[in-house]
């Protein structure tokens, strides 16, 4: 890599000269949905690291940044010798959890980049983008750094994302000396600066962490590149090149952690609502893992949790994350004596699969409740008359239950691999309370629902379920 950097030293000098020209051109203001405030007085700086990640030095850097509460921007190659996204996906996941910006430095670090065809330029970016999207959980407006900071009309015409150069070049690749890296940062850094380093060298990591300590003592806040521009009220647009945000006041504060509101409904679970004052989309998990954009998306509708941990993070269009919020939900015990009466049929719901399950057994209800199912009360009451059995069947491939009075239907399901679990309960005659049966053609599990409530039946039909008539009858 050092040889490649020597080859591009002239390009770096030209890029820095071009930055001085572009700094004289006002950048577009982008207030988004936030109200513009007066200058907050906050001093912001963005540290950026190219050419990695490295399995040797990047973990040390990530640890040092985490200890200092610092977010940085990593411009990563796909394959760069032993380095790159393809070899070190685990480090991208750590960057995600730590709040760093995952950015694109092209797949193979081809120099000169402007010697490639337009389609090759696009491919170089797209290959890395697929690795970034995998970890982020979806597409976002990633930023790009062209190898060597090269610029040309051909590059500007084909790279559809914001292109980031720098305003402070530490020359870490050249000197490989931590003191030099430190001094080059301290002598040139200022509010709005974008600092160029490489996370391939131990000297770069040492110099960067030392500079962070000094700059934090001077009141600097370390942000990602996208966050630097957002908080300065500046836009980052595709096909355009950016060098720094120096000379612009800080108009916006950092994103805030989302708010988790919980209403405790006892054994029926906790009703959860989420909110944020920021222009971000909230994603959450219920299994204790860090949320990315492939996880549950908050739509504004409260939902029920029956224990476990919720973790919530907001994402903006550039992939910048808010601080995380989390809450541990503890379920109360379900008393065995609750709702116990002759003929009571308990209705349980599995929030992970969407299945409703029905049983008259208190023990079975307790086991399912302790396993995370919701208890939804008594669905109906079954008669003691044993002349009209309702058969219970289980699909071991889908983990789904089905109930029917029709022996023919029971036998057909058994013939295709379902398990016959015997008689679940008994039906009353047609003078009893009807149990309406609905079918969800879009679900793999939880495909059937049964209810005495005709309004619930009709609502499901409006949502795309198919009404299948009356499954059986209960008693009043």
Short mmCIF file of C-alpha atoms in Angstrom, two decimals:
data_model
loop_
_atom_site.label_atom_id
_atom_site.label_comp_id
_atom_site.label_asym_id
_atom_site.label_seq_id
_atom_site.Cartn_x
_atom_site.Cartn_y
_atom_site.Cartn_z
CA UNK A 1 0.00 0.00 0.00
CA UNK A 2 2.83 2.43 0.68
CA UNK A 3 3.90 2.12 -2.96
CA UNK A 4 0.39 3.02 -4.10
CA UNK A 5 0.41 6.04 -1.85
CA UNK A 6 3.74 7.21 -3.30
CA UNK A 7 2.24 6.97 -6.76
CA UNK A 8 -0.69 9.13 -5.72
CA UNK A 9 1.20 11.78 -3.73
CA UNK A 10 0.91 14.24 -6.62
CA UNK A 11 -2.84 13.61 -6.80
CA UNK A 12 -3.14 14.32 -3.06
CA UNK A 13 -1.39 17.66 -3.45
CA UNK A 14 -3.73 18.59 -6.29
CA UNK A 15 -6.75 17.55 -4.25
CA UNK A 16 -5.72 19.76 -1.35
CA UNK A 17 -5.27 22.74 -3.69
CA UNK A 18 -8.71 22.07 -5.16
CA UNK A 19 -10.14 22.01 -1.63
CA UNK A 20 -8.94 25.56 -1.05
CA UNK A 21 -10.87 26.65 -4.13
CA UNK A 22 -14.05 24.78 -3.21
CA UNK A 23 -14.02 26.20 0.30
CA UNK A 24 -14.74 29.57 -1.27
CA UNK A 25 -17.94 28.24 -2.80
CA UNK A 26 -20.92 28.21 -0.40
CA UNK A 27 -22.34 24.76 0.22
CA UNK A 28 -26.09 24.16 0.13
CA UNK A 29 -27.90 24.45 3.43
CA UNK A 30 -29.98 21.44 4.38
CA UNK A 31 -32.17 22.07 7.41
CA UNK A 32 -34.19 18.86 7.00
CA UNK A 33 -37.13 18.80 9.36
CA UNK A 34 -35.24 20.30 12.29
CA UNK A 35 -35.58 23.87 13.39
CA UNK A 36 -32.35 25.78 12.79
CA UNK A 37 -30.89 27.11 16.01
CA UNK A 38 -28.25 29.69 16.68
CA UNK A 39 -24.60 28.63 16.67
CA UNK A 40 -24.28 26.06 19.44
CA UNK A 41 -20.60 26.82 19.82
CA UNK A 42 -19.74 23.12 19.61
CA UNK A 43 -16.44 22.32 17.87
CA UNK A 44 -16.72 19.29 15.60
CA UNK A 45 -14.05 17.26 13.87
CA UNK A 46 -14.18 14.06 11.79
CA UNK A 47 -11.39 11.47 11.90
CA UNK A 48 -11.39 9.16 8.88
CA UNK A 49 -9.47 5.93 8.29
CA UNK A 50 -8.76 4.43 4.86
CA UNK A 51 -7.72 1.15 3.27
CA UNK A 52 -8.87 -1.28 5.97
CA UNK A 53 -10.16 -2.86 7.94
CA UNK A 54 -7.04 -4.63 9.20
CA UNK A 55 -7.33 -7.71 11.35
CA UNK A 56 -4.25 -6.59 13.30
CA UNK A 57 -4.55 -2.84 13.94
CA UNK A 58 -8.24 -2.01 13.44
CA UNK A 59 -9.39 -3.91 16.56
CA UNK A 60 -6.93 -1.88 18.66
CA UNK A 61 -8.21 1.33 17.11
CA UNK A 62 -11.86 0.37 17.68
CA UNK A 63 -11.13 -0.41 21.32
CA UNK A 64 -9.39 2.94 21.80
CA UNK A 65 -12.25 4.84 20.16
CA UNK A 66 -14.81 2.97 22.28
CA UNK A 67 -12.94 3.81 25.47
CA UNK A 68 -13.03 7.50 24.52
CA UNK A 69 -16.64 7.60 23.31
CA UNK A 70 -15.53 8.61 19.82
CA UNK A 71 -17.19 7.87 16.47
CA UNK A 72 -15.12 7.88 13.28
CA UNK A 73 -15.60 7.17 9.58
CA UNK A 74 -14.03 4.12 7.98
CA UNK A 75 -13.50 4.25 4.21
CA UNK A 76 -13.02 0.57 3.45
CA UNK A 77 -11.80 -1.45 0.51
CA UNK A 78 -13.29 -4.78 -0.47
CA UNK A 79 -9.96 -6.55 -0.96
CA UNK A 80 -6.65 -4.87 -0.13
CA UNK A 81 -4.11 -7.61 0.40
CA UNK A 82 -5.03 -9.22 3.74
CA UNK A 83 -7.22 -6.24 4.59
CA UNK A 84 -10.73 -5.25 3.55
CA UNK A 85 -14.41 -5.92 4.09
CA UNK A 86 -14.39 -9.39 2.55
CA UNK A 87 -11.80 -10.69 5.03
CA UNK A 88 -13.02 -8.87 8.14
CA UNK A 89 -16.81 -8.69 8.17
CA UNK A 90 -16.71 -9.15 11.95
CA UNK A 91 -15.04 -5.75 12.29
CA UNK A 92 -17.83 -4.10 10.30
CA UNK A 93 -20.32 -5.48 12.80
CA UNK A 94 -18.25 -4.02 15.63
CA UNK A 95 -18.14 -0.66 13.84
CA UNK A 96 -21.92 -0.78 13.52
CA UNK A 97 -22.39 -1.45 17.24
CA UNK A 98 -19.93 1.31 18.15
CA UNK A 99 -21.71 3.95 16.04
CA UNK A 100 -19.03 4.46 13.38
CA UNK A 101 -19.81 5.36 9.79
CA UNK A 102 -19.31 2.52 7.30
CA UNK A 103 -18.04 4.17 4.12
CA UNK A 104 -16.79 3.09 0.70
CA UNK A 105 -13.19 3.27 -0.55
CA UNK A 106 -13.83 1.11 -3.66
CA UNK A 107 -13.27 -2.61 -3.99
CA UNK A 108 -9.64 -2.92 -5.13
CA UNK A 109 -8.13 0.56 -4.51
CA UNK A 110 -7.38 0.89 -8.22
CA UNK A 111 -4.92 3.71 -9.02
CA UNK A 112 -5.41 5.72 -11.16
CA UNK A 113 -9.14 5.41 -10.60
CA UNK A 114 -9.96 7.80 -13.42
CA UNK A 115 -8.31 5.33 -15.78
CA UNK A 116 -11.25 2.95 -15.32
CA UNK A 117 -14.31 2.88 -17.54
CA UNK A 118 -17.52 4.28 -16.13
CA UNK A 119 -18.99 0.80 -15.64
CA UNK A 120 -15.82 -0.34 -13.84
CA UNK A 121 -16.01 2.67 -11.49
CA UNK A 122 -19.60 1.81 -10.66
CA UNK A 123 -18.69 -1.86 -10.07
CA UNK A 124 -15.82 -0.89 -7.77
CA UNK A 125 -18.26 1.04 -5.58
CA UNK A 126 -21.13 -1.44 -5.83
CA UNK A 127 -19.06 -4.41 -4.65
CA UNK A 128 -18.15 -2.68 -1.41
CA UNK A 129 -21.70 -1.31 -1.05
CA UNK A 130 -23.07 -4.86 -0.94
CA UNK A 131 -20.82 -5.59 2.06
CA UNK A 132 -21.90 -2.40 3.80
CA UNK A 133 -25.59 -3.03 3.14
CA UNK A 134 -25.30 -6.56 4.57
CA UNK A 135 -24.09 -5.27 7.92
CA UNK A 136 -26.28 -2.17 8.01
CA UNK A 137 -29.31 -4.30 7.18
CA UNK A 138 -30.37 -2.35 4.10
CA UNK A 139 -29.38 0.31 1.61
CA UNK A 140 -28.48 3.84 2.67
CA UNK A 141 -26.76 6.86 1.15
CA UNK A 142 -23.18 5.82 1.80
CA UNK A 143 -20.26 8.18 1.19
CA UNK A 144 -17.23 7.37 -0.97
CA UNK A 145 -13.56 8.28 -0.91
CA UNK A 146 -11.89 7.76 -4.27
CA UNK A 147 -8.39 6.23 -3.96
CA UNK A 148 -5.83 9.00 -3.67
CA UNK A 149 -8.57 11.60 -3.59
CA UNK A 150 -8.55 11.54 -7.40
CA UNK A 151 -11.05 13.74 -9.20
CA UNK A 152 -12.06 13.97 -12.83
CA UNK A 153 -15.09 14.64 -14.98
CA UNK A 154 -15.44 10.90 -15.54
CA UNK A 155 -15.43 10.15 -11.82
CA UNK A 156 -17.96 12.88 -11.08
CA UNK A 157 -20.23 11.55 -13.81
CA UNK A 158 -20.24 7.95 -12.55
CA UNK A 159 -19.96 7.97 -8.75
CA UNK A 160 -23.53 8.66 -7.65
CA UNK A 161 -22.74 9.13 -3.96
CA UNK A 162 -21.10 12.03 -2.07
CA UNK A 163 -17.32 11.92 -2.50
CA UNK A 164 -15.24 12.90 0.50
CA UNK A 165 -11.64 14.10 0.33
CA UNK A 166 -9.98 15.72 3.38
CA UNK A 167 -8.64 18.97 4.78
CA UNK A 168 -5.90 17.50 7.02
CA UNK A 169 -3.48 14.93 5.58
CA UNK A 170 -1.42 13.34 8.36
CA UNK A 171 0.94 11.66 5.83
CA UNK A 172 0.84 8.68 8.17
CA UNK A 173 1.47 6.28 5.27
CA UNK A 174 4.74 8.07 4.54
CA UNK A 175 6.30 8.63 7.95
CA UNK A 176 4.95 5.67 9.95
CA UNK A 177 5.68 7.62 13.12
CA UNK A 178 3.11 8.20 15.88
CA UNK A 179 4.63 11.53 16.97
CA UNK A 180 4.51 12.84 13.40
CA UNK A 181 0.90 11.76 13.00
CA UNK A 182 0.04 13.49 16.28
CA UNK A 183 1.81 16.73 15.37
CA UNK A 184 0.33 16.86 11.87
CA UNK A 185 -3.13 16.59 13.39
CA UNK A 186 -2.56 19.11 16.16
CA UNK A 187 -0.90 21.65 13.84
CA UNK A 188 -3.69 21.60 11.24
CA UNK A 189 -6.96 20.48 12.82
CA UNK A 190 -9.81 22.87 13.48
CA UNK A 191 -13.58 23.03 13.77
CA UNK A 192 -15.06 21.34 10.69
CA UNK A 193 -11.88 19.51 9.70
CA UNK A 194 -11.84 16.10 8.02
CA UNK A 195 -8.63 14.26 8.97
CA UNK A 196 -7.12 11.55 6.76
CA UNK A 197 -5.41 8.51 8.28
CA UNK A 198 -5.06 4.79 7.61
CA UNK A 199 -5.94 2.09 10.12
CA UNK A 200 -3.30 -0.26 8.66
CA UNK A 201 -0.43 1.12 10.75
CA UNK A 202 0.12 0.86 14.50
CA UNK A 203 1.77 4.29 14.43
CA UNK A 204 -1.40 5.80 12.95
CA UNK A 205 -3.54 4.25 15.67
CA UNK A 206 -1.21 5.50 18.42
CA UNK A 207 -0.97 9.01 17.00
CA UNK A 208 -4.73 9.24 16.40
CA UNK A 209 -5.68 8.18 19.93
CA UNK A 210 -3.17 10.58 21.45
CA UNK A 211 -4.56 13.42 19.31
CA UNK A 212 -8.10 12.54 20.38
CA UNK A 213 -7.11 12.91 24.03
CA UNK A 214 -5.59 16.33 23.37
CA UNK A 215 -8.44 17.60 21.21
CA UNK A 216 -11.09 16.38 23.63
CA UNK A 217 -9.30 18.35 26.33
CA UNK A 218 -9.71 21.39 24.06
CA UNK A 219 -13.46 20.82 23.80
CA UNK A 220 -13.67 19.07 20.42
CA UNK A 221 -16.43 16.58 19.70
CA UNK A 222 -15.63 13.72 17.34
CA UNK A 223 -18.29 12.91 14.76
CA UNK A 224 -18.68 10.95 11.56
CA UNK A 225 -18.42 12.79 8.25
CA UNK A 226 -22.16 12.66 7.60
CA UNK A 227 -22.88 13.87 11.12
CA UNK A 228 -20.38 16.70 10.68
CA UNK A 229 -22.28 18.00 7.66
CA UNK A 230 -25.69 17.49 9.20
CA UNK A 231 -24.84 19.40 12.33
CA UNK A 232 -23.27 22.19 10.32
CA UNK A 233 -26.51 22.46 8.32
CA UNK A 234 -24.82 21.36 5.08
CA UNK A 235 -26.00 18.85 2.52
CA UNK A 236 -24.09 15.90 1.09
CA UNK A 237 -25.21 15.25 -2.48
CA UNK A 238 -24.39 12.54 -4.97
CA UNK A 239 -21.81 13.19 -7.71
CA UNK A 240 -20.35 16.04 -5.62
CA UNK A 241 -17.00 16.34 -3.83
CA UNK A 242 -16.47 17.65 -0.28
CA UNK A 243 -13.29 18.55 1.62
CA UNK A 244 -14.36 19.94 4.98
CA UNK A 245 -17.01 21.92 6.82
CA UNK A 246 -14.60 24.56 8.10
CA UNK A 247 -15.96 28.06 8.47
CA UNK A 248 -19.54 27.00 9.18
CA UNK A 249 -21.20 27.28 12.60
CA UNK A 250 -22.61 24.22 14.33
CA UNK A 251 -26.40 24.56 14.13
CA UNK A 252 -27.63 21.24 15.43
CA UNK A 253 -26.94 19.14 18.47
CA UNK A 254 -26.18 15.44 18.38
CA UNK A 255 -28.98 12.95 17.89
CA UNK A 256 -30.72 11.89 21.10
CA UNK A 257 -31.40 8.36 22.25
CA UNK A 258 -34.94 7.16 21.41
CA UNK A 259 -37.54 7.14 24.17
CA UNK A 260 -39.14 3.83 25.23
CA UNK A 261 -42.54 4.20 26.92
CA UNK A 262 -43.89 1.15 28.75
CA UNK A 263 -47.38 0.50 30.10
CA UNK A 264 -47.46 -2.53 32.39
CA UNK A 265 -50.55 -4.66 31.79
CA UNK A 266 -49.60 -7.42 34.20
CA UNK A 267 -49.77 -10.95 32.81
CA UNK A 268 -51.10 -9.57 29.51
CA UNK A 269 -47.66 -8.09 28.90
CA UNK A 270 -46.29 -4.59 28.56
CA UNK A 271 -47.49 -2.17 25.90
CA UNK A 272 -44.46 -0.53 24.27
CA UNK A 273 -44.34 2.76 22.38
CA UNK A 274 -41.27 4.44 20.88
CA UNK A 275 -40.55 8.06 20.05
CA UNK A 276 -37.73 10.34 18.92
CA UNK A 277 -37.33 14.09 18.48
CA UNK A 278 -34.99 13.54 15.53
CA UNK A 279 -35.53 12.97 11.82
CA UNK A 280 -34.59 9.29 11.96
CA UNK A 281 -36.27 5.93 11.50
CA UNK A 282 -36.38 3.72 14.59
CA UNK A 283 -35.45 0.04 14.44
CA UNK A 284 -35.64 -2.34 17.37
CA UNK A 285 -34.92 -5.89 18.43
CA UNK A 286 -36.53 -8.03 21.10
CA UNK A 287 -33.82 -10.68 21.40
CA UNK A 288 -31.01 -8.61 22.90
CA UNK A 289 -29.09 -8.06 19.65
CA UNK A 290 -28.06 -4.64 18.30
CA UNK A 291 -30.66 -3.36 15.80
CA UNK A 292 -29.87 -2.76 12.15
CA UNK A 293 -32.17 -1.75 9.33
CA UNK A 294 -33.38 -5.31 8.73
CA UNK A 295 -34.93 -5.54 12.18
CA UNK A 296 -38.35 -4.43 13.43
CA UNK A 297 -39.25 -0.98 12.14
CA UNK A 298 -41.28 1.31 14.36
CA UNK A 299 -44.49 2.26 12.55
CA UNK A 300 -46.14 4.25 15.29
CA UNK A 301 -48.31 1.37 16.54
CA UNK A 302 -47.78 0.22 20.15
CA UNK A 303 -46.94 -3.44 20.55
CA UNK A 304 -46.92 -5.93 23.41
CA UNK A 305 -43.83 -7.45 25.01
CA UNK A 306 -44.00 -10.48 27.25
CA UNK A 307 -40.57 -10.24 28.79
CA UNK A 308 -37.06 -9.94 27.42
CA UNK A 309 -34.97 -7.00 26.30
CA UNK A 310 -35.84 -4.33 23.76
CA UNK A 311 -33.02 -2.37 22.08
CA UNK A 312 -33.80 0.66 19.92
CA UNK A 313 -31.63 2.71 17.56
CA UNK A 314 -32.52 5.45 15.08
CA UNK A 315 -31.00 5.56 11.58
CA UNK A 316 -30.94 8.52 9.20
CA UNK A 317 -30.63 8.33 5.42
CA UNK A 318 -26.80 8.31 5.60
CA UNK A 319 -26.72 5.46 8.09
CA UNK A 320 -25.86 7.70 11.03
CA UNK A 321 -27.21 6.18 14.23
CA UNK A 322 -28.64 7.69 17.37
CA UNK A 323 -27.40 6.50 20.75
CA UNK A 324 -29.07 3.26 21.76
CA UNK A 325 -31.94 2.89 24.22
CA UNK A 326 -32.77 -0.40 25.88
CA UNK A 327 -35.14 -1.77 28.49
CA UNK A 328 -35.43 -5.10 30.23
CA UNK A 329 -39.02 -6.32 30.61
CA UNK A 330 -39.83 -8.76 33.41
CA UNK A 331 -43.09 -10.70 33.24
CA UNK A 332 -45.17 -11.36 36.34
CA UNK A 333 -46.13 -14.94 37.12
CA UNK A 334 -49.42 -16.20 35.72
CA UNK A 335 -51.53 -17.56 38.60
CA UNK A 336 -52.76 -21.10 37.97
CA UNK A 337 -56.13 -20.19 39.44
CA UNK A 338 -56.67 -17.36 36.92
CA UNK A 339 -59.83 -17.84 34.80
CA UNK A 340 -60.22 -21.46 35.89
CA UNK A 341 -63.81 -22.58 35.28
CA UNK A 342 -65.53 -25.63 33.83
CA UNK A 343 -65.09 -25.88 30.08
CA UNK A 344 -62.76 -22.84 29.83
CA UNK A 345 -60.67 -22.82 26.65
CA UNK A 346 -57.55 -20.68 27.03
CA UNK A 347 -56.27 -18.67 24.08
CA UNK A 348 -52.50 -18.23 23.75
CA UNK A 349 -50.53 -16.20 21.22
CA UNK A 350 -46.95 -16.65 20.03
CA UNK A 351 -45.61 -13.17 19.10
CA UNK A 352 -42.66 -14.70 17.23
CA UNK A 353 -44.69 -16.86 14.83
CA UNK A 354 -48.15 -15.29 14.90
CA UNK A 355 -49.79 -18.56 15.96
CA UNK A 356 -52.85 -18.70 18.19
CA UNK A 357 -53.09 -21.84 20.32
CA UNK A 358 -56.05 -23.13 22.31
CA UNK A 359 -56.04 -25.43 25.30
CA UNK A 360 -58.13 -26.34 28.33
CA UNK A 361 -55.05 -27.42 30.29
CA UNK A 362 -53.75 -25.06 33.00
CA UNK A 363 -50.34 -26.76 32.91
CA UNK A 364 -50.02 -26.31 29.14
CA UNK A 365 -51.05 -22.67 29.49
CA UNK A 366 -48.39 -22.14 32.16
CA UNK A 367 -45.62 -23.78 30.10
CA UNK A 368 -46.42 -21.67 27.03
CA UNK A 369 -46.67 -18.48 29.08
CA UNK A 370 -43.27 -19.13 30.64
CA UNK A 371 -41.88 -19.72 27.14
CA UNK A 372 -42.93 -16.21 26.08
CA UNK A 373 -46.43 -16.74 24.72
CA UNK A 374 -49.15 -14.19 25.54
CA UNK A 375 -52.19 -15.28 27.49
CA UNK A 376 -55.28 -13.72 25.89
CA UNK A 377 -57.91 -15.03 28.28
CA UNK A 378 -60.81 -17.44 27.81
CA UNK A 379 -61.69 -17.78 24.13
CA UNK A 380 -64.91 -19.80 24.70
CA UNK A 381 -66.27 -22.63 26.82
CA UNK A 382 -66.48 -26.18 25.56
CA UNK A 383 -69.27 -28.61 26.55
CA UNK A 384 -68.76 -31.83 28.47
CA UNK A 385 -70.82 -33.73 25.89
CA UNK A 386 -68.34 -35.96 24.06
CA UNK A 387 -70.36 -36.67 20.95
CA UNK A 388 -68.76 -33.98 18.73
CA UNK A 389 -64.93 -34.13 19.00
CA UNK A 390 -62.62 -31.38 17.71
CA UNK A 391 -59.31 -32.87 16.56
CA UNK A 392 -55.98 -31.18 17.24
CA UNK A 393 -53.16 -31.55 14.70
CA UNK A 394 -49.57 -30.32 14.61
CA UNK A 395 -47.33 -29.51 11.63
CA UNK A 396 -43.75 -30.38 12.70
CA UNK A 397 -42.29 -28.59 9.68
CA UNK A 398 -43.97 -25.24 10.30
CA UNK A 399 -44.53 -25.48 14.06
CA UNK A 400 -48.23 -24.76 13.58
CA UNK A 401 -51.42 -26.23 15.06
CA UNK A 402 -54.73 -26.83 13.34
CA UNK A 403 -58.14 -27.80 14.69
CA UNK A 404 -61.05 -29.45 12.89
CA UNK A 405 -64.24 -31.42 13.47
CA UNK A 406 -63.86 -33.15 10.10
CA UNK A 407 -62.26 -36.59 10.35
CA UNK A 408 -61.60 -36.43 6.60
CA UNK A 409 -59.59 -33.24 7.00
CA UNK A 410 -57.74 -34.76 9.95
CA UNK A 411 -56.81 -37.87 7.95
CA UNK A 412 -55.70 -35.82 4.95
CA UNK A 413 -53.35 -33.69 7.10
CA UNK A 414 -51.90 -36.79 8.75
CA UNK A 415 -51.23 -38.25 5.28
CA UNK A 416 -49.08 -35.23 4.37
CA UNK A 417 -47.00 -35.32 7.54
CA UNK A 418 -49.02 -33.63 10.27
CA UNK A 419 -49.12 -35.22 13.74
CA UNK A 420 -52.48 -36.27 15.17
CA UNK A 421 -52.52 -35.01 18.76
CA UNK A 422 -55.92 -36.49 19.52
CA UNK A 423 -59.08 -34.74 20.66
CA UNK A 424 -58.53 -31.22 21.86
CA UNK A 425 -62.09 -30.60 23.11
CA UNK A 426 -65.71 -31.08 22.09
CA UNK A 427 -68.17 -28.96 20.17
CA UNK A 428 -71.69 -28.02 21.18
CA UNK A 429 -74.53 -28.43 18.69
CA UNK A 430 -75.56 -25.71 16.27
CA UNK A 431 -77.57 -23.92 18.91
CA UNK A 432 -74.30 -23.02 20.65
CA UNK A 433 -71.86 -20.13 20.19
CA UNK A 434 -70.19 -20.28 16.75
CA UNK A 435 -66.38 -20.30 16.46
CA UNK A 436 -65.54 -18.53 13.20
CA UNK A 437 -62.55 -19.89 11.29
CA UNK A 438 -60.26 -17.68 9.20
CA UNK A 439 -57.25 -18.55 7.03
CA UNK A 440 -54.21 -16.37 6.29
CA UNK A 441 -52.89 -17.29 2.81
CA UNK A 442 -49.72 -15.22 3.31
CA UNK A 443 -48.44 -16.85 6.52
CA UNK A 444 -46.33 -19.96 6.97
CA UNK A 445 -47.32 -20.33 10.64
CA UNK A 446 -50.33 -19.03 12.49
CA UNK A 447 -52.31 -19.69 9.32
CA UNK A 448 -55.67 -20.17 11.07
CA UNK A 449 -57.51 -18.15 13.67
CA UNK A 450 -60.70 -19.05 15.53
CA UNK A 451 -62.92 -16.56 17.31
CA UNK A 452 -66.43 -16.12 18.67
CA UNK A 453 -66.19 -12.43 17.82
CA UNK A 454 -67.76 -11.69 14.42
CA UNK A 455 -66.08 -8.25 14.42
CA UNK A 456 -62.66 -9.90 14.74
CA UNK A 457 -63.64 -12.25 11.91
CA UNK A 458 -64.64 -9.34 9.67
CA UNK A 459 -61.54 -7.31 10.52
CA UNK A 460 -59.24 -10.17 9.53
CA UNK A 461 -61.12 -10.57 6.25
CA UNK A 462 -60.55 -6.88 5.44
CA UNK A 463 -56.83 -7.50 6.08
CA UNK A 464 -56.67 -10.30 3.53
CA UNK A 465 -57.66 -13.37 5.54
CA UNK A 466 -60.22 -15.77 4.09
CA UNK A 467 -63.38 -16.57 6.02
CA UNK A 468 -63.85 -20.36 6.19
CA UNK A 469 -67.16 -20.46 7.99
CA UNK A 470 -67.82 -21.99 11.38
CA UNK A 471 -65.27 -24.38 12.81
CA UNK A 472 -67.31 -25.62 15.78
CA UNK A 473 -69.58 -24.36 18.56
CA UNK A 474 -69.04 -23.45 22.17
CA UNK A 475 -71.54 -23.04 24.99
CA UNK A 476 -72.85 -19.92 26.70
#
